[in-house]
Coordinates of C-alpha atoms in Angstrom, one line a residue:
Chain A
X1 CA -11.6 13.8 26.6
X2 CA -9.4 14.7 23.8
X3 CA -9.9 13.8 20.2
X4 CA -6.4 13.6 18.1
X5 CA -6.4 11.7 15.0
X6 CA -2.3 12.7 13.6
X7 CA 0.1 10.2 15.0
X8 CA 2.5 12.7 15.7
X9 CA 0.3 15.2 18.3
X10 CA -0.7 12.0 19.6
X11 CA 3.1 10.9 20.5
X12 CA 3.4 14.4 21.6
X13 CA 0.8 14.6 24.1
X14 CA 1.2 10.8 25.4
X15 CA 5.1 12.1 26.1
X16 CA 3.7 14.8 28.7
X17 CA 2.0 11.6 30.7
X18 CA 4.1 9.7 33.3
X19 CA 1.4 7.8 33.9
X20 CA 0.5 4.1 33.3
X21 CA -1.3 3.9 30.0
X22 CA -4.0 1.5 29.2
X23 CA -5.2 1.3 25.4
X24 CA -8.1 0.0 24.1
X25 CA -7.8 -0.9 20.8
X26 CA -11.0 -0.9 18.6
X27 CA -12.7 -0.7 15.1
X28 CA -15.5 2.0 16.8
X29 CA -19.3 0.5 16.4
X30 CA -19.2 0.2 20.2
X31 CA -21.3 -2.1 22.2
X32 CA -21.4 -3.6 25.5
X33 CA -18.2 -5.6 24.8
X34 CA -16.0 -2.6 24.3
X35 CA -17.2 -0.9 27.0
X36 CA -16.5 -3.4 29.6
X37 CA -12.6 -3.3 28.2
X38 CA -13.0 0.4 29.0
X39 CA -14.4 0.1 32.2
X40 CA -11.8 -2.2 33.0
X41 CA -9.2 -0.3 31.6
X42 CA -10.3 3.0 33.8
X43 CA -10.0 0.9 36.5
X44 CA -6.9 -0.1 36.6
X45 CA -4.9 2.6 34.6
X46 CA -4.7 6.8 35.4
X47 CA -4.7 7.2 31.7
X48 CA -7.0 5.6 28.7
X49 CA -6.4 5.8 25.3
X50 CA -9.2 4.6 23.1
X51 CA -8.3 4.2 19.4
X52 CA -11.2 3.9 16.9
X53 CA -9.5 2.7 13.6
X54 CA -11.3 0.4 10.5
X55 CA -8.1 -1.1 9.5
X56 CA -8.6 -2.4 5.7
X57 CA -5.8 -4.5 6.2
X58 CA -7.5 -7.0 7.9
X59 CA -10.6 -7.0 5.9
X60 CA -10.5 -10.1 2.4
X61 CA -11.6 -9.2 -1.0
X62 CA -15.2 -9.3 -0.8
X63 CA -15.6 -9.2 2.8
X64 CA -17.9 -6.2 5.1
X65 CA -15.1 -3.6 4.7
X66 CA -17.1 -0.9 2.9
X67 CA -20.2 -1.7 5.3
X68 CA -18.8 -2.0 8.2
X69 CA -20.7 -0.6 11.2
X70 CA -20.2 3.1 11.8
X71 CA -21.7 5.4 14.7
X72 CA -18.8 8.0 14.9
X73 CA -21.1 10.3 17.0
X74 CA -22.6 7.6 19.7
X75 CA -19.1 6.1 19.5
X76 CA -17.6 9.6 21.0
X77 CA -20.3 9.8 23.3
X78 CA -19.6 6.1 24.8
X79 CA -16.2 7.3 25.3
X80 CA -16.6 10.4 26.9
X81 CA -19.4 8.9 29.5
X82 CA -16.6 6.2 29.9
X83 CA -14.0 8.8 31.4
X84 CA -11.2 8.2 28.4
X85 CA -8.3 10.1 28.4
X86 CA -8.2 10.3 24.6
X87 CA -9.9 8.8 22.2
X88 CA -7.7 8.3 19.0
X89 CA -9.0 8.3 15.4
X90 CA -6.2 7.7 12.7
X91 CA -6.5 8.0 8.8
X92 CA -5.8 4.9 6.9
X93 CA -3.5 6.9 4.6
X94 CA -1.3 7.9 7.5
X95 CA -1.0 4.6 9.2
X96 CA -0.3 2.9 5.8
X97 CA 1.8 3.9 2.9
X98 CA 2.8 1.9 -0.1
X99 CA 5.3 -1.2 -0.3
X100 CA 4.7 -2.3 3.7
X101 CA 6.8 -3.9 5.9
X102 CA 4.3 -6.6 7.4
X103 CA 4.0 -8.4 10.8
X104 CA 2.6 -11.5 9.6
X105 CA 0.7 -14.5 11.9
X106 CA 2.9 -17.8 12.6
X107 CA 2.7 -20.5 9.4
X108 CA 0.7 -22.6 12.0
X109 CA -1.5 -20.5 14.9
X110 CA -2.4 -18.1 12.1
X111 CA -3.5 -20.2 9.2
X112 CA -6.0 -22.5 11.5
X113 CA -9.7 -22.1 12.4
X114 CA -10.3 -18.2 11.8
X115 CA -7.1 -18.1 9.7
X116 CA -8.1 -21.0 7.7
X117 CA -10.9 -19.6 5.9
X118 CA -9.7 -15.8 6.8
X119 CA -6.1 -16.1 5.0
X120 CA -4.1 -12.7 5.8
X121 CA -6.7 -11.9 8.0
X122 CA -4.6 -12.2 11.2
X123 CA -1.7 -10.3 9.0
X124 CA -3.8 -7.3 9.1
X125 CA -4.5 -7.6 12.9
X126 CA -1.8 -8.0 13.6
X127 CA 0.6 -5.2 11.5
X128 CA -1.6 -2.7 12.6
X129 CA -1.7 -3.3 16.7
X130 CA 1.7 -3.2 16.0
X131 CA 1.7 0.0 14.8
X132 CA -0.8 1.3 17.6
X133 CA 1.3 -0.4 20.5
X134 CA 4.2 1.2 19.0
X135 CA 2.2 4.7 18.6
X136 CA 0.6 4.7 22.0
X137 CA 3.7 2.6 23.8
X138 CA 0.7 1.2 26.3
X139 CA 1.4 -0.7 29.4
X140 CA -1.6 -2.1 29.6
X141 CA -3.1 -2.9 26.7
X142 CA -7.6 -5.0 27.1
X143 CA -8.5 -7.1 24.4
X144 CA -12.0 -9.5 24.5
X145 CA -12.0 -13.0 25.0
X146 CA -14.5 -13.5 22.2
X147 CA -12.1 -13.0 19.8
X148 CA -10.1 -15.5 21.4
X149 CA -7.6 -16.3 18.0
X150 CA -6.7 -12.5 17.7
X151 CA -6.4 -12.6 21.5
X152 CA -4.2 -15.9 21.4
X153 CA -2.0 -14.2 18.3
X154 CA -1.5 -10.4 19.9
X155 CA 0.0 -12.3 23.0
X156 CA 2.2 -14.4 21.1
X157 CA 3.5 -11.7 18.9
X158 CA 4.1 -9.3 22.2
X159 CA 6.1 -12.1 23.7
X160 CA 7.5 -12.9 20.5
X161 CA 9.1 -9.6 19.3
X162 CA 9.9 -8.4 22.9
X163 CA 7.1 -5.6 23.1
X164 CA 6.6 -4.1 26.6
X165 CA 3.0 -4.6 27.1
X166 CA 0.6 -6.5 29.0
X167 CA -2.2 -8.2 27.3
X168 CA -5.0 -8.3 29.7
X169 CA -7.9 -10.8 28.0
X170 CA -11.1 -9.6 29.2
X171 CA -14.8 -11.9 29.5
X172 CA -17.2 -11.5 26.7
X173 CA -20.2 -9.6 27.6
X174 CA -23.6 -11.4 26.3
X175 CA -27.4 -10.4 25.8
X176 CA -29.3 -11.5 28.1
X177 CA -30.5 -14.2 25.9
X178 CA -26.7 -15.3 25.8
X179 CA -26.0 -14.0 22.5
X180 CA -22.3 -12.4 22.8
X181 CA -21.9 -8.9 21.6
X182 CA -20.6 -7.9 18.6
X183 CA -20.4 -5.3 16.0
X184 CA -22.0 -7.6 13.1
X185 CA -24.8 -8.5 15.3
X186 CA -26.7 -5.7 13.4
X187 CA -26.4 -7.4 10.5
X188 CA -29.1 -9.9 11.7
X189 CA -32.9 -10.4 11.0
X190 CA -35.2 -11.1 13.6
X191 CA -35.3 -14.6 12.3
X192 CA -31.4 -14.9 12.2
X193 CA -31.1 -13.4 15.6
X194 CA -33.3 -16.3 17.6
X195 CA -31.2 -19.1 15.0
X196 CA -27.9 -17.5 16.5
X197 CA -28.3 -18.4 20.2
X198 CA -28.0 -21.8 18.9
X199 CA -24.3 -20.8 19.1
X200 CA -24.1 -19.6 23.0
X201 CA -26.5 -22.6 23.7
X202 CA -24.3 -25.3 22.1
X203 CA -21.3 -23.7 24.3
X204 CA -23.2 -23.5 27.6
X205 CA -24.3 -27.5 26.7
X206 CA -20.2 -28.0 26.2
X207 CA -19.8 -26.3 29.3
X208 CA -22.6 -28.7 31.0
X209 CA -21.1 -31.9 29.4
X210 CA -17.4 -30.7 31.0
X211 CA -19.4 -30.3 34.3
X212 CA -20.4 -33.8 34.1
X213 CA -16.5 -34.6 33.5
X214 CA -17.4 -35.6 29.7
X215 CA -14.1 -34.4 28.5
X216 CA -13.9 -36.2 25.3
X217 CA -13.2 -33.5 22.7
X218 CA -15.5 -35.9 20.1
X219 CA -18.1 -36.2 21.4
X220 CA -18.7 -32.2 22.8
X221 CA -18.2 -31.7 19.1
X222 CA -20.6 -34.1 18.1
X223 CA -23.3 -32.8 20.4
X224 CA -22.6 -29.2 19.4
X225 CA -23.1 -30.1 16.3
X226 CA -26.1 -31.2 16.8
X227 CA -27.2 -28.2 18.3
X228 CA -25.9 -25.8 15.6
X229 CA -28.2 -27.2 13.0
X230 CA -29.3 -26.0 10.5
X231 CA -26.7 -23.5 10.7
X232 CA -23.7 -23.3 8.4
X233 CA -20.9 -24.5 10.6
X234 CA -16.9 -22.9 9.7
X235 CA -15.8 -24.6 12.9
X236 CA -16.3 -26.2 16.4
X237 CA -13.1 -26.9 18.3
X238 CA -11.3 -27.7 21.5
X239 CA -8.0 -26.3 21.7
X240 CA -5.9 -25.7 25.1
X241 CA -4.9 -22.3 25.9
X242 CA -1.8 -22.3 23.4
X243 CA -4.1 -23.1 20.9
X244 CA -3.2 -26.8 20.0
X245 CA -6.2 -28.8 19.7
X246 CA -6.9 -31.5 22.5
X247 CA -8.7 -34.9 22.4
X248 CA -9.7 -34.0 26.0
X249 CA -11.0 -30.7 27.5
X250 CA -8.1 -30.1 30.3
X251 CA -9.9 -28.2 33.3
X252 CA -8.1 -24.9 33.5
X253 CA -6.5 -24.9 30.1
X254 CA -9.2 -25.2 27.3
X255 CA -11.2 -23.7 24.6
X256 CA -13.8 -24.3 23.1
X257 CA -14.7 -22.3 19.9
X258 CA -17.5 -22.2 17.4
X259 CA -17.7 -19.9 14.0
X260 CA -21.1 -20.7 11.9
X261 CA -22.8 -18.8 9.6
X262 CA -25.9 -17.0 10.1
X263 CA -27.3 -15.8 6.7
X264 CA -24.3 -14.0 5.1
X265 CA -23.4 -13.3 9.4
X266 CA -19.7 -15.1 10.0
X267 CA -20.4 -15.0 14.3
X268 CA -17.8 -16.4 16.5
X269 CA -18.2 -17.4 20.4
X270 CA -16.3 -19.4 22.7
X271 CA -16.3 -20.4 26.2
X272 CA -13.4 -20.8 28.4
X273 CA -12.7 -23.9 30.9
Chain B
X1 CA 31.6 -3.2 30.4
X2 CA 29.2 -5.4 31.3
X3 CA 28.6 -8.7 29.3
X4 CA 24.8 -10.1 29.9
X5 CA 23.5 -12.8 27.3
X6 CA 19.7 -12.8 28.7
X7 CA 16.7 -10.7 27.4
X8 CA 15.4 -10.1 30.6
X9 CA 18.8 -9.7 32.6
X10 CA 18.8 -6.6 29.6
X11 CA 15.9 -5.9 30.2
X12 CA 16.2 -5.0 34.0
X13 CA 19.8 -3.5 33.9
X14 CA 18.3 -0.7 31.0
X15 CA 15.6 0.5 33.2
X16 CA 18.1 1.3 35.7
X17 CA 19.5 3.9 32.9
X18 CA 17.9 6.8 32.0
X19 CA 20.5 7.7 29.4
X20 CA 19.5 7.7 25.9
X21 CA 20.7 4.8 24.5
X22 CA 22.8 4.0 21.2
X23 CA 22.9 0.4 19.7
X24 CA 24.8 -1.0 17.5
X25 CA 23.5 -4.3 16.3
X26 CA 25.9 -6.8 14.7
X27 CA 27.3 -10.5 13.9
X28 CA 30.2 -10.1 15.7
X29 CA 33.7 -10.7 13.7
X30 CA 34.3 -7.3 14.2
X31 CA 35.9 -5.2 11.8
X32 CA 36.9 -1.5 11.4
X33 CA 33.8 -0.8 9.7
X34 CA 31.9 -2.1 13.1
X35 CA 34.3 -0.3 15.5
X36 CA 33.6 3.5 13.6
X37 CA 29.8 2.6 14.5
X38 CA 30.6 2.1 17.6
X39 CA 32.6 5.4 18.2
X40 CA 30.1 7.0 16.9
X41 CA 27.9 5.7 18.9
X42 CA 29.9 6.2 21.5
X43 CA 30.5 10.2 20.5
X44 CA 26.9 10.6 20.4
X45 CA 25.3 8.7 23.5
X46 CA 25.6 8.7 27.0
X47 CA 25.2 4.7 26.7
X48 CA 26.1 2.3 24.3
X49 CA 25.1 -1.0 23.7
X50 CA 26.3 -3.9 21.1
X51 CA 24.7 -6.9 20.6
X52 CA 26.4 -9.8 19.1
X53 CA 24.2 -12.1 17.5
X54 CA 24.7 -14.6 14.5
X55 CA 20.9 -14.7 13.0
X56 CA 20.0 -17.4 11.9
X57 CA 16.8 -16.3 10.1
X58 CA 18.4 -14.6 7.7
X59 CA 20.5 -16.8 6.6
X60 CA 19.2 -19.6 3.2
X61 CA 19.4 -23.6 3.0
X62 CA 23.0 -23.8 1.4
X63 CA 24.7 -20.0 2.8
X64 CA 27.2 -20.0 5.3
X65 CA 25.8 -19.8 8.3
X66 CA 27.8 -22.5 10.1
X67 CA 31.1 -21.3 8.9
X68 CA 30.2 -17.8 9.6
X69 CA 33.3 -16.5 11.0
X70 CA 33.6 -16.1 14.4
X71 CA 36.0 -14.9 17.2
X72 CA 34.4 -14.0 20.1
X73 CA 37.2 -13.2 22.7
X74 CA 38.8 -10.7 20.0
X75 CA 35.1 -9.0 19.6
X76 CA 35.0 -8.5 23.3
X77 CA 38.1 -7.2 23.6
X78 CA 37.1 -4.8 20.8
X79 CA 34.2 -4.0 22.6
X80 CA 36.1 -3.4 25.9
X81 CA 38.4 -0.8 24.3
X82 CA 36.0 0.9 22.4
X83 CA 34.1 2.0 25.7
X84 CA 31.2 -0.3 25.1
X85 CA 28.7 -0.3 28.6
X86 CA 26.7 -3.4 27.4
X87 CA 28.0 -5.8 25.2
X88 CA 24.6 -8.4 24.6
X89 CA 24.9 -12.1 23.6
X90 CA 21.8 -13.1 23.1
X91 CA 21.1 -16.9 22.8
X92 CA 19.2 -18.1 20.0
X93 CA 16.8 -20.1 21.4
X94 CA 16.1 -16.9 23.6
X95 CA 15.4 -15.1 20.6
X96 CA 13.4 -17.6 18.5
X97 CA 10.6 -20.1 19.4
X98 CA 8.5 -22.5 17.2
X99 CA 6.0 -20.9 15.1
X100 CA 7.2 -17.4 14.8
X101 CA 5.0 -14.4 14.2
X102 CA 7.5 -12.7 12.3
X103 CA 8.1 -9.5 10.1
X104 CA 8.7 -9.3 6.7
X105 CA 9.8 -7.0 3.8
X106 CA 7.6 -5.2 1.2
X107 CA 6.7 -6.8 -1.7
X108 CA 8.7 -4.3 -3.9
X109 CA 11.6 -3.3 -2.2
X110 CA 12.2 -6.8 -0.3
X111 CA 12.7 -8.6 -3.5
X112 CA 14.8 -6.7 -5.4
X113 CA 18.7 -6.6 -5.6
X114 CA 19.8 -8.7 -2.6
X115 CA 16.2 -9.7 -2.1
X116 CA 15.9 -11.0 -5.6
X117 CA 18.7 -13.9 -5.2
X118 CA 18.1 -14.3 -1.2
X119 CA 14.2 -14.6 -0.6
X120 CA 13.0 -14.3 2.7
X121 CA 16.8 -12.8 3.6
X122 CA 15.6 -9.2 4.8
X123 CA 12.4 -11.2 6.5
X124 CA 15.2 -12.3 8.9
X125 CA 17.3 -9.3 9.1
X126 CA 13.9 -7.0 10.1
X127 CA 12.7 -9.9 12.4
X128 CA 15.3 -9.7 14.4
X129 CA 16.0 -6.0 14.7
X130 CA 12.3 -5.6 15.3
X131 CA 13.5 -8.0 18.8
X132 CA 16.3 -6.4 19.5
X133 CA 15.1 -2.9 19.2
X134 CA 12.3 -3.7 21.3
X135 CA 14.8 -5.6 23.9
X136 CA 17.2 -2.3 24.0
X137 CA 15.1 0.1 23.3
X138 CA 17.5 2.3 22.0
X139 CA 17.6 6.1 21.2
X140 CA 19.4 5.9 18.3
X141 CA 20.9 2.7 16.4
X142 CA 24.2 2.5 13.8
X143 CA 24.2 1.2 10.5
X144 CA 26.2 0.8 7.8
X145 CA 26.4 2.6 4.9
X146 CA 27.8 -0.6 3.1
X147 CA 24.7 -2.9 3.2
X148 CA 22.6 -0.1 1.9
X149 CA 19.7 -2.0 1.1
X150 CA 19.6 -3.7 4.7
X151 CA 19.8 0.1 6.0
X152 CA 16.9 1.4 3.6
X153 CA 14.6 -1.7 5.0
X154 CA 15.4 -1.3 8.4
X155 CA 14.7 2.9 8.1
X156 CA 11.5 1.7 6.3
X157 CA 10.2 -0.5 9.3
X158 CA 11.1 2.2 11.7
X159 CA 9.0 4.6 10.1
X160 CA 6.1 2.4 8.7
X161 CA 5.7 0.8 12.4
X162 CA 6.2 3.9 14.3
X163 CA 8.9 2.5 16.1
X164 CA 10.8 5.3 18.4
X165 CA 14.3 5.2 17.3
X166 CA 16.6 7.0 15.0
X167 CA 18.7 4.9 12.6
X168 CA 22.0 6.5 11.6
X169 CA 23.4 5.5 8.6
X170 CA 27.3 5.2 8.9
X171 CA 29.9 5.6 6.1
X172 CA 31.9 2.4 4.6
X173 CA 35.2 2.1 6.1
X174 CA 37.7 0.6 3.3
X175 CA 41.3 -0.8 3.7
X176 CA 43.8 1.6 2.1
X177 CA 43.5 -0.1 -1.1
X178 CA 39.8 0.6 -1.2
X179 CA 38.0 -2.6 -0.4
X180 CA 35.2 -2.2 1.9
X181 CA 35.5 -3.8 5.4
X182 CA 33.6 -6.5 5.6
X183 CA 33.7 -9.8 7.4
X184 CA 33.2 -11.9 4.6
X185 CA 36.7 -10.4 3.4
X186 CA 38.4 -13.3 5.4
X187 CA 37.4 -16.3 2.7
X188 CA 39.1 -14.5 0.0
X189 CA 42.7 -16.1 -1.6
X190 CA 45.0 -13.9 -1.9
X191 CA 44.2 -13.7 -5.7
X192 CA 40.6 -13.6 -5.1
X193 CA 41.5 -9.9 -3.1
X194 CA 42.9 -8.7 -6.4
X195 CA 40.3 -9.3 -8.5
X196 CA 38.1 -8.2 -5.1
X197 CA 39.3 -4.8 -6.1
X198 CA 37.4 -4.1 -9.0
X199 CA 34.8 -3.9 -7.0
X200 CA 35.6 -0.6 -5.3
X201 CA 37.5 0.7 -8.7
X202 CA 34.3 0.1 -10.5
X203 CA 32.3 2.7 -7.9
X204 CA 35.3 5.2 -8.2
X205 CA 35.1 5.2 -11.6
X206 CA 31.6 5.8 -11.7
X207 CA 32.2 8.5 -9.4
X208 CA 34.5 10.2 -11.7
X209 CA 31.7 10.0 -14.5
X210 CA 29.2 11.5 -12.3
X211 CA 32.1 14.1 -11.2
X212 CA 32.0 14.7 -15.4
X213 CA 27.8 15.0 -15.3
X214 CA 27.8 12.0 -17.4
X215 CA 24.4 10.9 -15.4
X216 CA 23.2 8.4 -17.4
X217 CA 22.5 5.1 -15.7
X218 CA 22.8 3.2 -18.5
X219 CA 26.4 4.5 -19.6
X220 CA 27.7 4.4 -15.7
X221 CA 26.5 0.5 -15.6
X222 CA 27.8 -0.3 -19.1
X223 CA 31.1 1.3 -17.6
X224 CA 31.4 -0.2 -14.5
X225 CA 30.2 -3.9 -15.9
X226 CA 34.3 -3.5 -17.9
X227 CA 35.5 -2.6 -15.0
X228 CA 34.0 -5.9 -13.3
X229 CA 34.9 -8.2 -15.8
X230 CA 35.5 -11.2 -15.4
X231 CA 34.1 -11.2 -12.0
X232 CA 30.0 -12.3 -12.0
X233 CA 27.8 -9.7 -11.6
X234 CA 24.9 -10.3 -9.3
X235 CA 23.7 -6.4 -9.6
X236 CA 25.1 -3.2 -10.8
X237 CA 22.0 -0.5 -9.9
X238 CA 21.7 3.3 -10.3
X239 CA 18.8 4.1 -7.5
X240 CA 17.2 6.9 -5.7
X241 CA 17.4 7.2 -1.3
X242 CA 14.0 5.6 -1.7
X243 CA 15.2 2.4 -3.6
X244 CA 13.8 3.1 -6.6
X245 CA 15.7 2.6 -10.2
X246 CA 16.3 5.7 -11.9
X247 CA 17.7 6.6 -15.2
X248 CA 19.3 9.5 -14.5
X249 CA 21.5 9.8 -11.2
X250 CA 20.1 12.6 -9.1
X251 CA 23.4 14.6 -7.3
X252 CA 22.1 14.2 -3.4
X253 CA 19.6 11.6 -3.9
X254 CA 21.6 8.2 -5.3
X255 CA 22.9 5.0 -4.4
X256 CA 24.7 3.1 -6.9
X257 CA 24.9 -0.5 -6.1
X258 CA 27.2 -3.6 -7.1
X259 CA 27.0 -6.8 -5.8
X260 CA 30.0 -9.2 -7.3
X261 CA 30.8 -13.1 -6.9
X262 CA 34.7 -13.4 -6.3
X263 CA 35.3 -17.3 -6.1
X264 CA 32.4 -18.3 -3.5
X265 CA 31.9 -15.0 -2.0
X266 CA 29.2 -12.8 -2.4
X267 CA 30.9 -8.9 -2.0
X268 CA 28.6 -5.6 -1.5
X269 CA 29.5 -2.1 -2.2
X270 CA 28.1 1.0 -2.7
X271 CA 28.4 4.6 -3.7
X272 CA 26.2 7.5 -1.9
X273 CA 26.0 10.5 -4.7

């Protein structure tokens, strides 16, 4: 595995490659998740490119930047077991300069649910896997299906602005328990932990009511709802798969998403049906 | 030449070429100043593309889009004898859907000078060569040295997105009495041409200052404001190749600007020192 973190060796090399290139995109505190997008990645591309990158951009004022979860060392290791090609670590100070030309997220996709209390949030996502995609020029490009807004905007803005890459959304990986993986789940208590699987079980009791042909967005809400208390709820929804909301889960075509609050913990999930 | 109006028509007949590719982006209304980017474009590529394209985006409520002039059977033509291979008319619901992710100019250098009385103009202009570049995918694409600002914006997105292309910055072409082409030239009166003029005599004259070493930005505005009168001023700027006011015009490294109402019509030019 090579480790290049200047833009420019890294365009250099990538030019020697004829190969298909699948990219992973990734702000490094690897779990399970990730490594499933890398697995799946390998498996369908000669050449992996794994960029580890904290991008500030996408962090508010006040939010986790500065504590973010960081395990450079383990992170390398992950890669290297995982058979990547390269494993890209940019600067901030070479992917950003001052006075920025900005991708920013639609006036309406971008400033609901995540982007409603987030605002600028998707802004930062999105600029900078603009700049990647346009760094690594990836054909294949694996993205989680946790983070099913981000996932929803990258695809738009590919087919938007013309950018010749695929988007391949990949299924969130869970702890046994059901809690799905993610960086900030180290931010937990043991306490927290157990009172955040109320969130995988209120989408597996969606998922039961839909079974059951209960489609009526309300009233999944309303018993979701139920379930998430005492937790601090930022939103339950049911949104097709362009991200409209529906008054009826469509088989096939829906979302359902919770974001709630665990202690200072923001934790997202969703199930799709 | 070959005349194809859909993105993924393009698409397929520019994988079939592995020339590098020159573009040449415009409005259509072709003028002289178009046709010497397209010779050079056409001197310096093995393949060359022109898109004709009336954005909309970048357009305000209350400018002249739907008089923009038009006369597409002469641009073809043009096109034709000028060697073109592809000649793209892109449609604009091709181009644009509802709820755009879109890109947008810095905060600074956006909203200054022709950003400062047309907000949200350059969002528009970089939008839509963000598409287009990522439709053509060109080599290298012609500019303009005339809408200097526009050319400084789109060098700046190339660079700060990591796009793969090489803008080339073309010099004005000007009828014999110095006006600059341009295809807003056509709404003029034949009085409103005269006055035009002092436009062009206001940049020469500067010139000759600078010729002088009389550097001062202050003096060479104060100067070239006479020469304008009675003609309103939107700008008269003494910048750096960054965009970036200076007092003192650096030989090699300035732009000074005017932008002049003559009746209705909004008129650019520039000087490269």
């Amino acid at each position: 595995m090579r480790i290049i973190s200047k833009v420019l060796e890294l365009k250099e090399y990538l030019k020697e490659q004829n190969e298909n290139i699948g990219f992973v995109p990734t702000m490094g505190a690897l779990h399970d998740g990730h490594i499933s997008l890398i697995k799946k990645a390998r498996a369908e591309c000669k050449f992996v490119v794994v960029s580890i990158f904290v991008n500030p951009t996408q962090f508010l004022e006040g939010e986790d930047f500065d504590k973010y979860p960081s395990k450079d060392e383990a992170d390398k290791k992950i890669c290297q077991f995982a058979g990547v090609d390269v494993l890209f670590l940019p600067q901030v100070d070479e992917i950003y300069s001052d006075d920025e030309v900005r991708v920013v997220a639609p006036n309406v996709r971008g400033f609901v649910l995540e982007g409603a209390t987030r605002p600028g949030h998707f802004d930062g996502v999105l600029s900078v896997v603009n700049k990647l995609f346009n760094i690594v020029n990836p054909r294949y490009a694996y993205f989680g299906k946790k983070d099913a807004q981000q996932l929803n905007l990258i695809s738009l803005m590919v087919k938007q602005l013309f950018m010749d890459v695929e988007i391949i959304a990949v299924d969130t990986v869970r702890d046994s328990d059901g809690l799905a993986k993610s960086s900030r789940n180290i931010y937990l208590t043991p306490e927290q932990r157990v009172e955040a699987l109320k969130i995988s079980r209120s989408l597996s009791e969606a998922s039961k009511m839909v079974g059951k042909r209960l489609l009526k967005s309300s009233e999944i809400k309303a018993h979701m709802k139920e379930i998430l208390k005492p937790l601090e709820i930022g939103y339950v929804e049911v949104l097709n798969r362009e991200f409209e909301l529906i008054s009826e889960v469509e088989l096939g075509n829906s979302v359902i998403l919770v974001e709630a609050l665990v202690g200072e913990t923001r934790l997202l999930d969703n199930v799709w049906l």
